[in-house]
PDB file of C-alpha atoms in Angstrom:
ATOM      1  CA  UNK A   1    -116.312 -38.521 -51.632  1.00  0.00           C
ATOM      2  CA  UNK A   2    -116.793 -34.845 -51.905  1.00  0.00           C
ATOM      3  CA  UNK A   3    -114.970 -33.248 -55.130  1.00  0.00           C
ATOM      4  CA  UNK A   4    -113.031 -30.696 -53.066  1.00  0.00           C
ATOM      5  CA  UNK A   5    -111.996 -33.084 -50.551  1.00  0.00           C
ATOM      6  CA  UNK A   6    -110.295 -34.946 -53.531  1.00  0.00           C
ATOM      7  CA  UNK A   7    -108.756 -32.499 -54.951  1.00  0.00           C
ATOM      8  CA  UNK A   8    -107.193 -30.981 -51.485  1.00  0.00           C
ATOM      9  CA  UNK A   9    -105.538 -34.130 -50.841  1.00  0.00           C
ATOM     10  CA  UNK A  10    -104.518 -35.186 -54.382  1.00  0.00           C
ATOM     11  CA  UNK A  11    -101.188 -33.217 -53.909  1.00  0.00           C
ATOM     12  CA  UNK A  12    -100.186 -35.040 -50.730  1.00  0.00           C
ATOM     13  CA  UNK A  13    -101.446 -38.391 -52.336  1.00  0.00           C
ATOM     14  CA  UNK A  14     -99.264 -38.091 -55.317  1.00  0.00           C
ATOM     15  CA  UNK A  15     -96.062 -36.758 -53.484  1.00  0.00           C
ATOM     16  CA  UNK A  16     -96.094 -39.640 -50.841  1.00  0.00           C
ATOM     17  CA  UNK A  17     -96.720 -42.618 -53.500  1.00  0.00           C
ATOM     18  CA  UNK A  18     -93.959 -40.730 -55.437  1.00  0.00           C
ATOM     19  CA  UNK A  19     -91.330 -40.657 -52.449  1.00  0.00           C
ATOM     20  CA  UNK A  20     -91.896 -44.464 -52.440  1.00  0.00           C
ATOM     21  CA  UNK A  21     -90.970 -45.385 -55.721  1.00  0.00           C
ATOM     22  CA  UNK A  22     -90.778 -43.478 -59.442  1.00  0.00           C
ATOM     23  CA  UNK A  23     -94.450 -44.205 -60.762  1.00  0.00           C
ATOM     24  CA  UNK A  24     -96.130 -43.380 -64.371  1.00  0.00           C
ATOM     25  CA  UNK A  25     -99.506 -41.136 -64.373  1.00  0.00           C
ATOM     26  CA  UNK A  26    -101.392 -43.898 -64.935  1.00  0.00           C
ATOM     27  CA  UNK A  27     -99.883 -46.431 -62.233  1.00  0.00           C
ATOM     28  CA  UNK A  28    -100.554 -43.318 -59.829  1.00  0.00           C
ATOM     29  CA  UNK A  29    -104.399 -43.294 -60.838  1.00  0.00           C
ATOM     30  CA  UNK A  30    -104.752 -47.057 -60.060  1.00  0.00           C
ATOM     31  CA  UNK A  31    -102.853 -46.917 -56.704  1.00  0.00           C
ATOM     32  CA  UNK A  32    -104.656 -43.670 -55.505  1.00  0.00           C
ATOM     33  CA  UNK A  33    -108.191 -45.082 -57.170  1.00  0.00           C
ATOM     34  CA  UNK A  34    -107.521 -48.598 -54.737  1.00  0.00           C
ATOM     35  CA  UNK A  35    -108.290 -45.386 -51.900  1.00  0.00           C
ATOM     36  CA  UNK A  36    -109.903 -42.692 -53.385  1.00  0.00           C
ATOM     37  CA  UNK A  37    -112.005 -42.794 -56.835  1.00  0.00           C
ATOM     38  CA  UNK A  38    -109.799 -40.160 -59.451  1.00  0.00           C
ATOM     39  CA  UNK A  39    -110.572 -40.429 -62.624  1.00  0.00           C
ATOM     40  CA  UNK A  40    -107.099 -40.047 -64.976  1.00  0.00           C
ATOM     41  CA  UNK A  41    -107.931 -36.658 -66.083  1.00  0.00           C
ATOM     42  CA  UNK A  42    -107.106 -35.382 -63.036  1.00  0.00           C
ATOM     43  CA  UNK A  43    -103.514 -36.372 -62.223  1.00  0.00           C
ATOM     44  CA  UNK A  44    -102.179 -35.286 -65.542  1.00  0.00           C
ATOM     45  CA  UNK A  45    -102.837 -31.358 -64.852  1.00  0.00           C
ATOM     46  CA  UNK A  46    -101.486 -31.743 -61.335  1.00  0.00           C
ATOM     47  CA  UNK A  47     -97.951 -33.851 -62.544  1.00  0.00           C
ATOM     48  CA  UNK A  48     -97.471 -30.583 -65.073  1.00  0.00           C
ATOM     49  CA  UNK A  49     -97.933 -28.220 -61.982  1.00  0.00           C
ATOM     50  CA  UNK A  50     -95.707 -30.306 -59.818  1.00  0.00           C
ATOM     51  CA  UNK A  51     -92.839 -30.614 -62.311  1.00  0.00           C
ATOM     52  CA  UNK A  52     -92.977 -26.788 -63.283  1.00  0.00           C
ATOM     53  CA  UNK A  53     -93.196 -25.953 -59.210  1.00  0.00           C
ATOM     54  CA  UNK A  54     -89.633 -28.428 -59.510  1.00  0.00           C
ATOM     55  CA  UNK A  55     -91.703 -30.741 -56.942  1.00  0.00           C
ATOM     56  CA  UNK A  56     -91.475 -33.715 -59.248  1.00  0.00           C
ATOM     57  CA  UNK A  57     -89.181 -34.368 -62.522  1.00  0.00           C
ATOM     58  CA  UNK A  58     -90.057 -36.926 -64.992  1.00  0.00           C
ATOM     59  CA  UNK A  59     -87.934 -39.051 -67.332  1.00  0.00           C
ATOM     60  CA  UNK A  60     -88.633 -41.531 -70.454  1.00  0.00           C
ATOM     61  CA  UNK A  61     -88.376 -45.579 -69.252  1.00  0.00           C
ATOM     62  CA  UNK A  62     -89.029 -48.491 -71.841  1.00  0.00           C
ATOM     63  CA  UNK A  63     -92.065 -50.390 -71.841  1.00  0.00           C
ATOM     64  CA  UNK A  64     -92.366 -54.342 -71.935  1.00  0.00           C
ATOM     65  CA  UNK A  65     -95.971 -53.665 -72.773  1.00  0.00           C
ATOM     66  CA  UNK A  66     -96.072 -50.757 -75.793  1.00  0.00           C
ATOM     67  CA  UNK A  67     -94.067 -47.406 -76.138  1.00  0.00           C
ATOM     68  CA  UNK A  68     -91.560 -45.875 -73.594  1.00  0.00           C
ATOM     69  CA  UNK A  69     -93.138 -44.691 -70.474  1.00  0.00           C
ATOM     70  CA  UNK A  70     -92.805 -41.310 -68.639  1.00  0.00           C
ATOM     71  CA  UNK A  71     -92.254 -42.137 -65.077  1.00  0.00           C
ATOM     72  CA  UNK A  72     -92.202 -39.009 -62.755  1.00  0.00           C
ATOM     73  CA  UNK A  73     -89.930 -39.060 -59.345  1.00  0.00           C
ATOM     74  CA  UNK A  74     -89.952 -36.726 -56.367  1.00  0.00           C
ATOM     75  CA  UNK A  75     -87.211 -33.676 -55.827  1.00  0.00           C
ATOM     76  CA  UNK A  76     -85.638 -32.841 -52.823  1.00  0.00           C
ATOM     77  CA  UNK A  77     -87.867 -29.641 -53.351  1.00  0.00           C
ATOM     78  CA  UNK A  78     -91.195 -32.422 -53.490  1.00  0.00           C
ATOM     79  CA  UNK A  79     -89.526 -34.671 -50.543  1.00  0.00           C
ATOM     80  CA  UNK A  80     -90.090 -30.948 -48.298  1.00  0.00           C
ATOM     81  CA  UNK A  81     -93.034 -30.313 -49.670  1.00  0.00           C
ATOM     82  CA  UNK A  82     -94.262 -33.759 -48.821  1.00  0.00           C
ATOM     83  CA  UNK A  83     -93.315 -33.535 -44.940  1.00  0.00           C
ATOM     84  CA  UNK A  84     -94.832 -30.121 -44.423  1.00  0.00           C
ATOM     85  CA  UNK A  85     -98.359 -31.091 -46.015  1.00  0.00           C
ATOM     86  CA  UNK A  86     -97.833 -34.259 -44.218  1.00  0.00           C
ATOM     87  CA  UNK A  87     -97.395 -32.221 -40.712  1.00  0.00           C
ATOM     88  CA  UNK A  88    -100.381 -29.915 -42.155  1.00  0.00           C
ATOM     89  CA  UNK A  89    -102.747 -33.123 -42.970  1.00  0.00           C
ATOM     90  CA  UNK A  90    -101.879 -34.779 -39.441  1.00  0.00           C
ATOM     91  CA  UNK A  91    -102.727 -31.245 -37.528  1.00  0.00           C
ATOM     92  CA  UNK A  92    -106.281 -30.960 -39.506  1.00  0.00           C
ATOM     93  CA  UNK A  93    -107.383 -34.121 -39.613  1.00  0.00           C
ATOM     94  CA  UNK A  94    -106.757 -34.586 -35.550  1.00  0.00           C
ATOM     95  CA  UNK A  95    -108.709 -31.249 -35.225  1.00  0.00           C
ATOM     96  CA  UNK A  96    -111.861 -32.277 -37.277  1.00  0.00           C
ATOM     97  CA  UNK A  97    -111.471 -35.828 -35.934  1.00  0.00           C
ATOM     98  CA  UNK A  98    -111.662 -33.684 -32.503  1.00  0.00           C
ATOM     99  CA  UNK A  99    -114.341 -31.817 -33.388  1.00  0.00           C
ATOM    100  CA  UNK A 100    -116.772 -34.397 -35.195  1.00  0.00           C
ATOM    101  CA  UNK A 101    -116.272 -36.274 -31.865  1.00  0.00           C
TER     102      UNK A 101
END
């Protein structure tokens, strides 16, 4: 898949996942990678930016498999952003599908 396509929708994918449940970074990579091929190095700069913008927050949670993990959760501002991005995506993808057909 084109890298620019992935970069453009990754923020939407992360916010959608976090709206479903709190996740740690690798868990998000694993979940997104089931549909879109991404690497761990792609997600962490995005998470830092989303946190800086107030769209997500983070907390540490003990892990049974080793050291504590940093979990991310969506904020109210992040939920608003996600809803806007979903609406924009629906409109954009419908227009592209119409053009292709």
